[in-house]
Short mmCIF file of C-alpha atoms in Angstrom, two decimals:
data_model
loop_
_atom_site.label_atom_id
_atom_site.label_comp_id
_atom_site.label_asym_id
_atom_site.label_seq_id
_atom_site.Cartn_x
_atom_site.Cartn_y
_atom_site.Cartn_z
CA UNK A 1 0.00 0.00 0.00
CA UNK A 2 1.26 3.47 -0.92
CA UNK A 3 1.02 6.00 1.92
CA UNK A 4 0.94 9.66 0.92
CA UNK A 5 0.84 12.88 2.90
CA UNK A 6 -2.93 13.14 3.34
CA UNK A 7 -5.33 10.91 5.24
CA UNK A 8 -7.35 8.92 2.66
CA UNK A 9 -11.11 9.24 2.62
CA UNK A 10 -13.61 6.50 1.76
CA UNK A 11 -16.26 6.82 -0.94
CA UNK A 12 -18.78 5.16 1.38
CA UNK A 13 -18.03 7.77 4.01
CA UNK A 14 -18.61 10.58 1.52
CA UNK A 15 -21.97 9.11 0.48
CA UNK A 16 -23.07 8.64 4.09
CA UNK A 17 -22.09 12.22 4.90
CA UNK A 18 -24.00 13.51 1.88
CA UNK A 19 -27.19 11.79 3.09
CA UNK A 20 -27.02 13.33 6.56
CA UNK A 21 -28.93 16.42 7.62
CA UNK A 22 -27.55 19.78 6.53
CA UNK A 23 -27.74 21.10 10.08
CA UNK A 24 -24.70 19.31 11.51
CA UNK A 25 -22.39 21.97 13.02
CA UNK A 26 -18.72 21.89 12.04
CA UNK A 27 -15.94 21.97 14.63
CA UNK A 28 -15.36 25.68 13.99
CA UNK A 29 -17.85 28.22 15.33
CA UNK A 30 -19.22 31.13 13.30
CA UNK A 31 -19.34 33.10 16.53
CA UNK A 32 -15.55 32.91 16.65
CA UNK A 33 -15.14 34.46 13.23
CA UNK A 34 -15.16 31.29 11.12
CA UNK A 35 -16.85 30.94 7.74
CA UNK A 36 -16.80 27.63 5.89
CA UNK A 37 -15.97 27.87 2.16
CA UNK A 38 -15.58 25.60 -0.87
CA UNK A 39 -11.79 25.68 -0.59
CA UNK A 40 -8.91 27.85 0.57
CA UNK A 41 -8.80 29.68 -2.75
CA UNK A 42 -12.43 30.78 -2.45
CA UNK A 43 -11.59 32.18 0.99
CA UNK A 44 -8.59 34.01 -0.49
CA UNK A 45 -10.71 35.41 -3.31
CA UNK A 46 -13.19 36.79 -0.78
CA UNK A 47 -10.37 38.57 1.06
CA UNK A 48 -8.90 40.01 -2.14
CA UNK A 49 -12.30 41.19 -3.39
CA UNK A 50 -12.89 42.85 -0.03
CA UNK A 51 -9.53 44.63 -0.21
CA UNK A 52 -10.31 45.80 -3.75
CA UNK A 53 -13.81 46.93 -2.76
CA UNK A 54 -12.49 48.88 0.24
CA UNK A 55 -9.74 50.54 -1.80
CA UNK A 56 -6.82 48.92 0.03
CA UNK A 57 -5.83 47.34 -3.29
CA UNK A 58 -6.31 49.94 -6.02
CA UNK A 59 -6.23 47.61 -9.02
CA UNK A 60 -4.62 44.45 -10.41
CA UNK A 61 -1.17 46.03 -10.27
CA UNK A 62 -1.28 46.29 -6.45
CA UNK A 63 1.39 43.96 -5.07
CA UNK A 64 1.21 41.40 -2.27
CA UNK A 65 4.30 39.45 -1.24
CA UNK A 66 3.53 35.76 -1.72
CA UNK A 67 5.64 32.84 -0.46
CA UNK A 68 8.05 31.39 -2.99
CA UNK A 69 6.82 27.87 -2.21
CA UNK A 70 3.11 28.65 -2.82
CA UNK A 71 1.30 26.43 -5.33
CA UNK A 72 0.47 27.56 -8.86
CA UNK A 73 -3.28 27.65 -8.20
CA UNK A 74 -2.78 30.19 -5.41
CA UNK A 75 -0.95 32.48 -7.83
CA UNK A 76 -3.86 32.07 -10.28
CA UNK A 77 -6.28 33.48 -7.73
CA UNK A 78 -3.93 36.36 -6.91
CA UNK A 79 -3.53 37.27 -10.58
CA UNK A 80 -7.29 37.74 -10.98
CA UNK A 81 -7.32 40.64 -8.53
CA UNK A 82 -3.77 41.83 -7.78
CA UNK A 83 -0.11 41.00 -8.42
CA UNK A 84 1.75 38.38 -6.33
CA UNK A 85 5.37 39.43 -5.87
CA UNK A 86 7.84 36.75 -4.76
CA UNK A 87 10.49 39.19 -3.51
CA UNK A 88 10.19 42.14 -1.09
CA UNK A 89 10.06 45.53 -2.81
CA UNK A 90 9.02 49.13 -1.98
CA UNK A 91 5.68 48.82 -3.82
CA UNK A 92 4.18 46.10 -1.62
CA UNK A 93 0.76 46.73 -0.06
CA UNK A 94 0.63 43.54 1.98
CA UNK A 95 2.12 40.11 2.60
CA UNK A 96 0.84 36.57 2.71
CA UNK A 97 2.55 34.50 5.39
CA UNK A 98 2.45 30.73 4.91
CA UNK A 99 2.99 28.37 7.83
CA UNK A 100 4.82 25.81 5.71
CA UNK A 101 3.74 22.24 6.52
CA UNK A 102 1.95 23.62 9.60
CA UNK A 103 5.04 24.98 11.37
CA UNK A 104 4.54 28.60 12.50
CA UNK A 105 6.44 31.38 10.80
CA UNK A 106 8.56 33.78 12.86
CA UNK A 107 5.59 36.03 13.52
CA UNK A 108 7.43 38.46 15.78
CA UNK A 109 9.96 39.31 13.06
CA UNK A 110 7.29 39.43 10.36
CA UNK A 111 5.01 41.60 12.48
CA UNK A 112 7.81 44.10 13.14
CA UNK A 113 8.67 44.27 9.43
CA UNK A 114 5.02 44.81 8.49
CA UNK A 115 4.67 47.58 11.08
CA UNK A 116 7.76 49.32 9.70
CA UNK A 117 6.62 49.06 6.08
CA UNK A 118 2.88 49.61 6.64
CA UNK A 119 1.85 46.21 5.27
CA UNK A 120 -1.26 44.17 6.01
CA UNK A 121 -1.12 40.40 6.57
CA UNK A 122 -3.09 37.57 4.95
CA UNK A 123 -2.40 34.36 6.84
CA UNK A 124 -2.16 31.21 4.73
CA UNK A 125 -3.05 28.44 7.17
CA UNK A 126 -3.78 25.69 4.63
CA UNK A 127 -1.41 23.35 6.49
CA UNK A 128 -2.94 24.23 9.89
CA UNK A 129 -6.19 23.80 11.80
CA UNK A 130 -5.96 27.11 13.69
CA UNK A 131 -4.60 30.63 13.24
CA UNK A 132 -1.06 30.75 14.62
CA UNK A 133 -1.03 34.53 14.12
CA UNK A 134 -4.19 34.99 16.17
CA UNK A 135 -2.70 32.91 18.99
CA UNK A 136 0.67 34.71 18.98
CA UNK A 137 1.21 37.39 21.64
CA UNK A 138 4.17 38.80 19.68
CA UNK A 139 2.12 39.49 16.53
CA UNK A 140 0.25 42.74 15.94
CA UNK A 141 -3.33 41.50 15.59
CA UNK A 142 -4.44 44.67 13.80
CA UNK A 143 -2.25 43.74 10.82
CA UNK A 144 -4.10 40.51 10.00
CA UNK A 145 -6.95 40.80 7.50
CA UNK A 146 -7.90 37.14 7.75
CA UNK A 147 -6.70 33.55 7.53
CA UNK A 148 -7.47 30.87 4.93
CA UNK A 149 -7.66 27.11 5.54
CA UNK A 150 -7.75 23.89 3.47
CA UNK A 151 -9.20 20.90 5.31
CA UNK A 152 -8.39 18.01 2.88
CA UNK A 153 -4.75 18.43 3.89
CA UNK A 154 -5.56 17.50 7.49
CA UNK A 155 -8.77 15.46 7.40
CA UNK A 156 -10.37 12.70 5.23
CA UNK A 157 -12.55 14.96 3.08
CA UNK A 158 -12.59 15.63 -0.67
CA UNK A 159 -12.91 19.40 -0.56
CA UNK A 160 -13.49 22.22 1.88
CA UNK A 161 -11.87 25.31 3.30
CA UNK A 162 -12.52 28.21 5.61
CA UNK A 163 -12.01 31.90 6.22
CA UNK A 164 -11.32 33.11 9.76
CA UNK A 165 -11.31 36.80 10.50
CA UNK A 166 -12.03 39.17 13.37
CA UNK A 167 -13.30 41.75 10.86
CA UNK A 168 -17.11 41.58 10.94
CA UNK A 169 -17.34 43.60 7.71
CA UNK A 170 -15.17 41.06 5.87
CA UNK A 171 -17.28 38.17 7.18
CA UNK A 172 -20.46 39.79 5.96
CA UNK A 173 -18.86 40.68 2.63
CA UNK A 174 -17.80 37.05 2.12
CA UNK A 175 -21.25 35.73 3.03
CA UNK A 176 -22.88 38.10 0.55
CA UNK A 177 -20.71 36.74 -2.26
CA UNK A 178 -22.25 33.26 -2.21
CA UNK A 179 -25.92 33.78 -3.18
CA UNK A 180 -25.17 36.55 -5.64
CA UNK A 181 -22.90 34.56 -7.96
CA UNK A 182 -24.50 32.68 -10.85
CA UNK A 183 -21.54 30.31 -11.14
CA UNK A 184 -21.45 29.35 -7.46
CA UNK A 185 -23.48 26.14 -7.65
CA UNK A 186 -21.79 24.96 -10.85
CA UNK A 187 -18.34 25.71 -9.41
CA UNK A 188 -19.11 23.73 -6.26
CA UNK A 189 -20.52 20.76 -8.19
CA UNK A 190 -17.75 20.62 -10.79
CA UNK A 191 -14.89 21.18 -8.36
CA UNK A 192 -16.08 18.55 -5.87
CA UNK A 193 -16.56 15.80 -8.43
CA UNK A 194 -13.44 16.70 -10.41
CA UNK A 195 -11.37 16.49 -7.24
CA UNK A 196 -12.94 13.17 -6.20
CA UNK A 197 -12.50 11.57 -9.63
CA UNK A 198 -8.95 12.88 -9.93
CA UNK A 199 -8.00 11.44 -6.54
CA UNK A 200 -9.44 8.02 -7.37
CA UNK A 201 -8.57 7.80 -11.05
CA UNK A 202 -5.31 9.68 -11.61
CA UNK A 203 -3.25 6.53 -11.95
CA UNK A 204 -5.74 4.65 -14.14
CA UNK A 205 -6.46 4.72 -17.88
CA UNK A 206 -8.72 7.74 -17.21
CA UNK A 207 -5.78 9.76 -15.95
CA UNK A 208 -5.35 12.23 -18.83
CA UNK A 209 -9.03 13.24 -19.20
CA UNK A 210 -9.27 13.65 -15.44
CA UNK A 211 -6.26 15.97 -15.41
CA UNK A 212 -8.12 18.29 -17.80
CA UNK A 213 -11.22 18.11 -15.62
CA UNK A 214 -9.16 19.01 -12.57
CA UNK A 215 -7.52 21.90 -14.42
CA UNK A 216 -10.93 23.42 -15.13
CA UNK A 217 -11.94 22.86 -11.52
CA UNK A 218 -8.91 24.82 -10.33
CA UNK A 219 -9.87 27.65 -12.67
CA UNK A 220 -13.37 28.05 -11.22
CA UNK A 221 -13.10 26.72 -7.65
CA UNK A 222 -12.63 30.15 -6.11
CA UNK A 223 -16.03 31.30 -7.42
CA UNK A 224 -18.01 29.53 -4.70
CA UNK A 225 -18.13 30.25 -0.97
CA UNK A 226 -20.22 27.17 -0.13
CA UNK A 227 -18.65 24.17 1.63
CA UNK A 228 -19.89 20.82 0.23
CA UNK A 229 -22.46 19.05 2.41
CA UNK A 230 -20.36 15.87 2.92
CA UNK A 231 -17.46 17.95 4.24
CA UNK A 232 -19.65 19.90 6.65
CA UNK A 233 -21.13 16.69 8.00
CA UNK A 234 -17.76 14.95 8.39
CA UNK A 235 -15.95 17.78 10.19
CA UNK A 236 -17.79 17.52 13.50
CA UNK A 237 -16.08 18.55 16.72
CA UNK A 238 -15.57 14.97 18.08
CA UNK A 239 -14.18 13.68 14.78
CA UNK A 240 -11.81 16.62 14.30
CA UNK A 241 -10.56 16.36 17.89
CA UNK A 242 -9.84 12.63 17.46
CA UNK A 243 -7.98 13.12 14.17
CA UNK A 244 -5.89 15.98 15.52
CA UNK A 245 -5.05 14.03 18.66
CA UNK A 246 -3.79 11.10 16.58
CA UNK A 247 -1.76 13.45 14.38
CA UNK A 248 -0.16 14.99 17.47
CA UNK A 249 0.63 11.53 18.86
CA UNK A 250 2.23 10.46 15.58
CA UNK A 251 4.38 13.59 15.45
CA UNK A 252 5.40 13.22 19.10
CA UNK A 253 6.45 9.61 18.50
CA UNK A 254 8.64 10.61 15.56
CA UNK A 255 10.11 13.52 17.50
CA UNK A 256 10.94 11.37 20.52
CA UNK A 257 12.62 8.66 18.47
CA UNK A 258 14.50 10.79 15.92
CA UNK A 259 15.41 13.93 17.88
CA UNK A 260 18.84 12.52 18.79
CA UNK A 261 19.70 12.13 15.09
CA UNK A 262 19.45 15.88 14.41
CA UNK A 263 16.48 15.38 12.07
CA UNK A 264 14.35 17.67 14.28
CA UNK A 265 16.94 20.35 15.08
CA UNK A 266 14.91 22.94 13.16
CA UNK A 267 11.49 21.88 14.51
CA UNK A 268 9.62 22.28 17.79
CA UNK A 269 7.63 19.67 19.74
CA UNK A 270 3.94 19.88 20.68
CA UNK A 271 2.48 20.69 17.28
CA UNK A 272 0.08 19.06 14.80
CA UNK A 273 1.83 19.49 11.42
CA UNK A 274 0.61 18.61 7.94
CA UNK A 275 3.80 16.64 7.23
CA UNK A 276 7.23 16.55 8.88
CA UNK A 277 10.28 17.95 7.02
CA UNK A 278 13.18 15.88 8.35
CA UNK A 279 16.63 17.46 8.15
CA UNK A 280 19.06 14.85 6.85
CA UNK A 281 22.88 15.14 6.78
CA UNK A 282 24.40 16.24 3.48
CA UNK A 283 24.20 13.73 0.67
CA UNK A 284 21.86 11.34 2.46
CA UNK A 285 18.49 12.85 1.58
CA UNK A 286 18.10 10.86 -1.63
CA UNK A 287 18.93 7.59 0.11
CA UNK A 288 16.48 8.23 2.94
CA UNK A 289 13.73 9.29 0.52
CA UNK A 290 14.32 6.23 -1.68
CA UNK A 291 14.23 3.88 1.31
CA UNK A 292 10.97 5.45 2.53
CA UNK A 293 9.54 5.14 -0.97
CA UNK A 294 10.46 1.45 -1.05
CA UNK A 295 8.70 1.05 2.30
CA UNK A 296 5.53 2.61 0.87
CA UNK A 297 5.85 6.17 2.20
CA UNK A 298 5.79 8.23 -0.98
CA UNK A 299 6.22 11.97 -0.51
CA UNK A 300 9.75 13.04 -1.46
CA UNK A 301 12.34 15.79 -0.96
CA UNK A 302 11.28 19.44 -0.69
CA UNK A 303 12.77 22.76 0.34
CA UNK A 304 11.77 24.00 3.80
CA UNK A 305 12.26 27.57 5.01
CA UNK A 306 14.21 26.97 8.21
CA UNK A 307 14.28 30.73 8.87
CA UNK A 308 10.45 30.77 8.98
CA UNK A 309 10.32 34.25 7.47
CA UNK A 310 8.71 35.06 4.13
CA UNK A 311 10.83 38.24 3.93
CA UNK A 312 14.13 36.41 4.50
CA UNK A 313 13.66 32.71 3.68
CA UNK A 314 16.48 30.22 4.07
CA UNK A 315 15.63 27.08 2.15
CA UNK A 316 17.09 23.71 3.07
CA UNK A 317 16.42 20.33 1.49
CA UNK A 318 14.33 18.10 3.72
CA UNK A 319 12.72 14.68 3.47
CA UNK A 320 8.98 14.79 4.11
CA UNK A 321 7.21 12.06 6.08
CA UNK A 322 3.48 11.74 6.86
CA UNK A 323 1.86 11.88 10.30
CA UNK A 324 -1.83 11.91 9.36
CA UNK A 325 -4.48 10.26 11.54
CA UNK A 326 -4.78 7.27 9.24
CA UNK A 327 -1.42 6.10 10.60
CA UNK A 328 -0.53 4.66 14.01
CA UNK A 329 2.39 3.65 16.20
CA UNK A 330 3.48 0.79 13.92
CA UNK A 331 3.69 3.14 10.94
CA UNK A 332 5.69 5.72 12.89
CA UNK A 333 8.05 3.02 14.16
CA UNK A 334 8.54 1.83 10.58
CA UNK A 335 9.45 5.35 9.47
CA UNK A 336 11.89 5.68 12.37
CA UNK A 337 13.55 2.37 11.50
CA UNK A 338 13.90 3.26 7.81
CA UNK A 339 15.31 6.73 8.51
CA UNK A 340 17.79 5.45 11.10
CA UNK A 341 18.97 2.73 8.72
CA UNK A 342 20.08 5.36 6.18
CA UNK A 343 21.64 7.98 8.47
#
């Protein structure tokens, strides 16, 4: 069995969730500034439209500093409403901070830089289940416009995201977007099914047609603010708490057993990450990644910003390993054994 970075979902579970009542509350409360959306990109689009509508972003040439490791689809949403710069410059209006793989950025340093330069903050929390900025005493809370989330990265759902903000005007603005858009229902339908079919059929004979379907879904997914019913019904408070607890346990087990190797020198304990970027001694990353791949853990080697600062990133090659709630102690012990065998 091939184990990837996300917790797999079952088709039966999606069907069962679809048939449930629409009134099941999610684990995140609207009273605490949360609004469920189709995906993270639809939450981002709502923020950008709000900034354009309020005059903070004058036009599509207004620049926002975006992380260098952000995905292509994120840049697509930016380009519709502003310009994503990947280097600091004097013309910036704001910055998107991205807690890479769920590990918090250096918010004190970023907050001070934003105060000096008069920049607002959009928090990209797609690898997180909470706002690190909101919980940080060293961050200027007035700088943050809002935070965007992507739940398929942490939980067994096909699609679903969220916007969290303390700005009541932004929340109302985002809510008003949904019923007024003619494409909203089509975008939700197409994006959900394209994502599901792509996940289940990418490596079959249907792969190429499904890639085109997914490409169209990416192009229109930010036009809906409505979370799919199955996702809403799956993300209940008890289920989310159980999955996060297992993720924390998996990470803690890896940390405890590999800390002495230096693989966690750049990471902190007591966190629930999306994946874990292991630091491996020079020249051994490929061997560790290949051994993990042979053992069924297929993620790979990626650059991780060990400086945790979008203004001054310091990228280092790391080997990613999964810690999602579909795994247990035996899986973590297997990862530990494989990594130790190649160090």
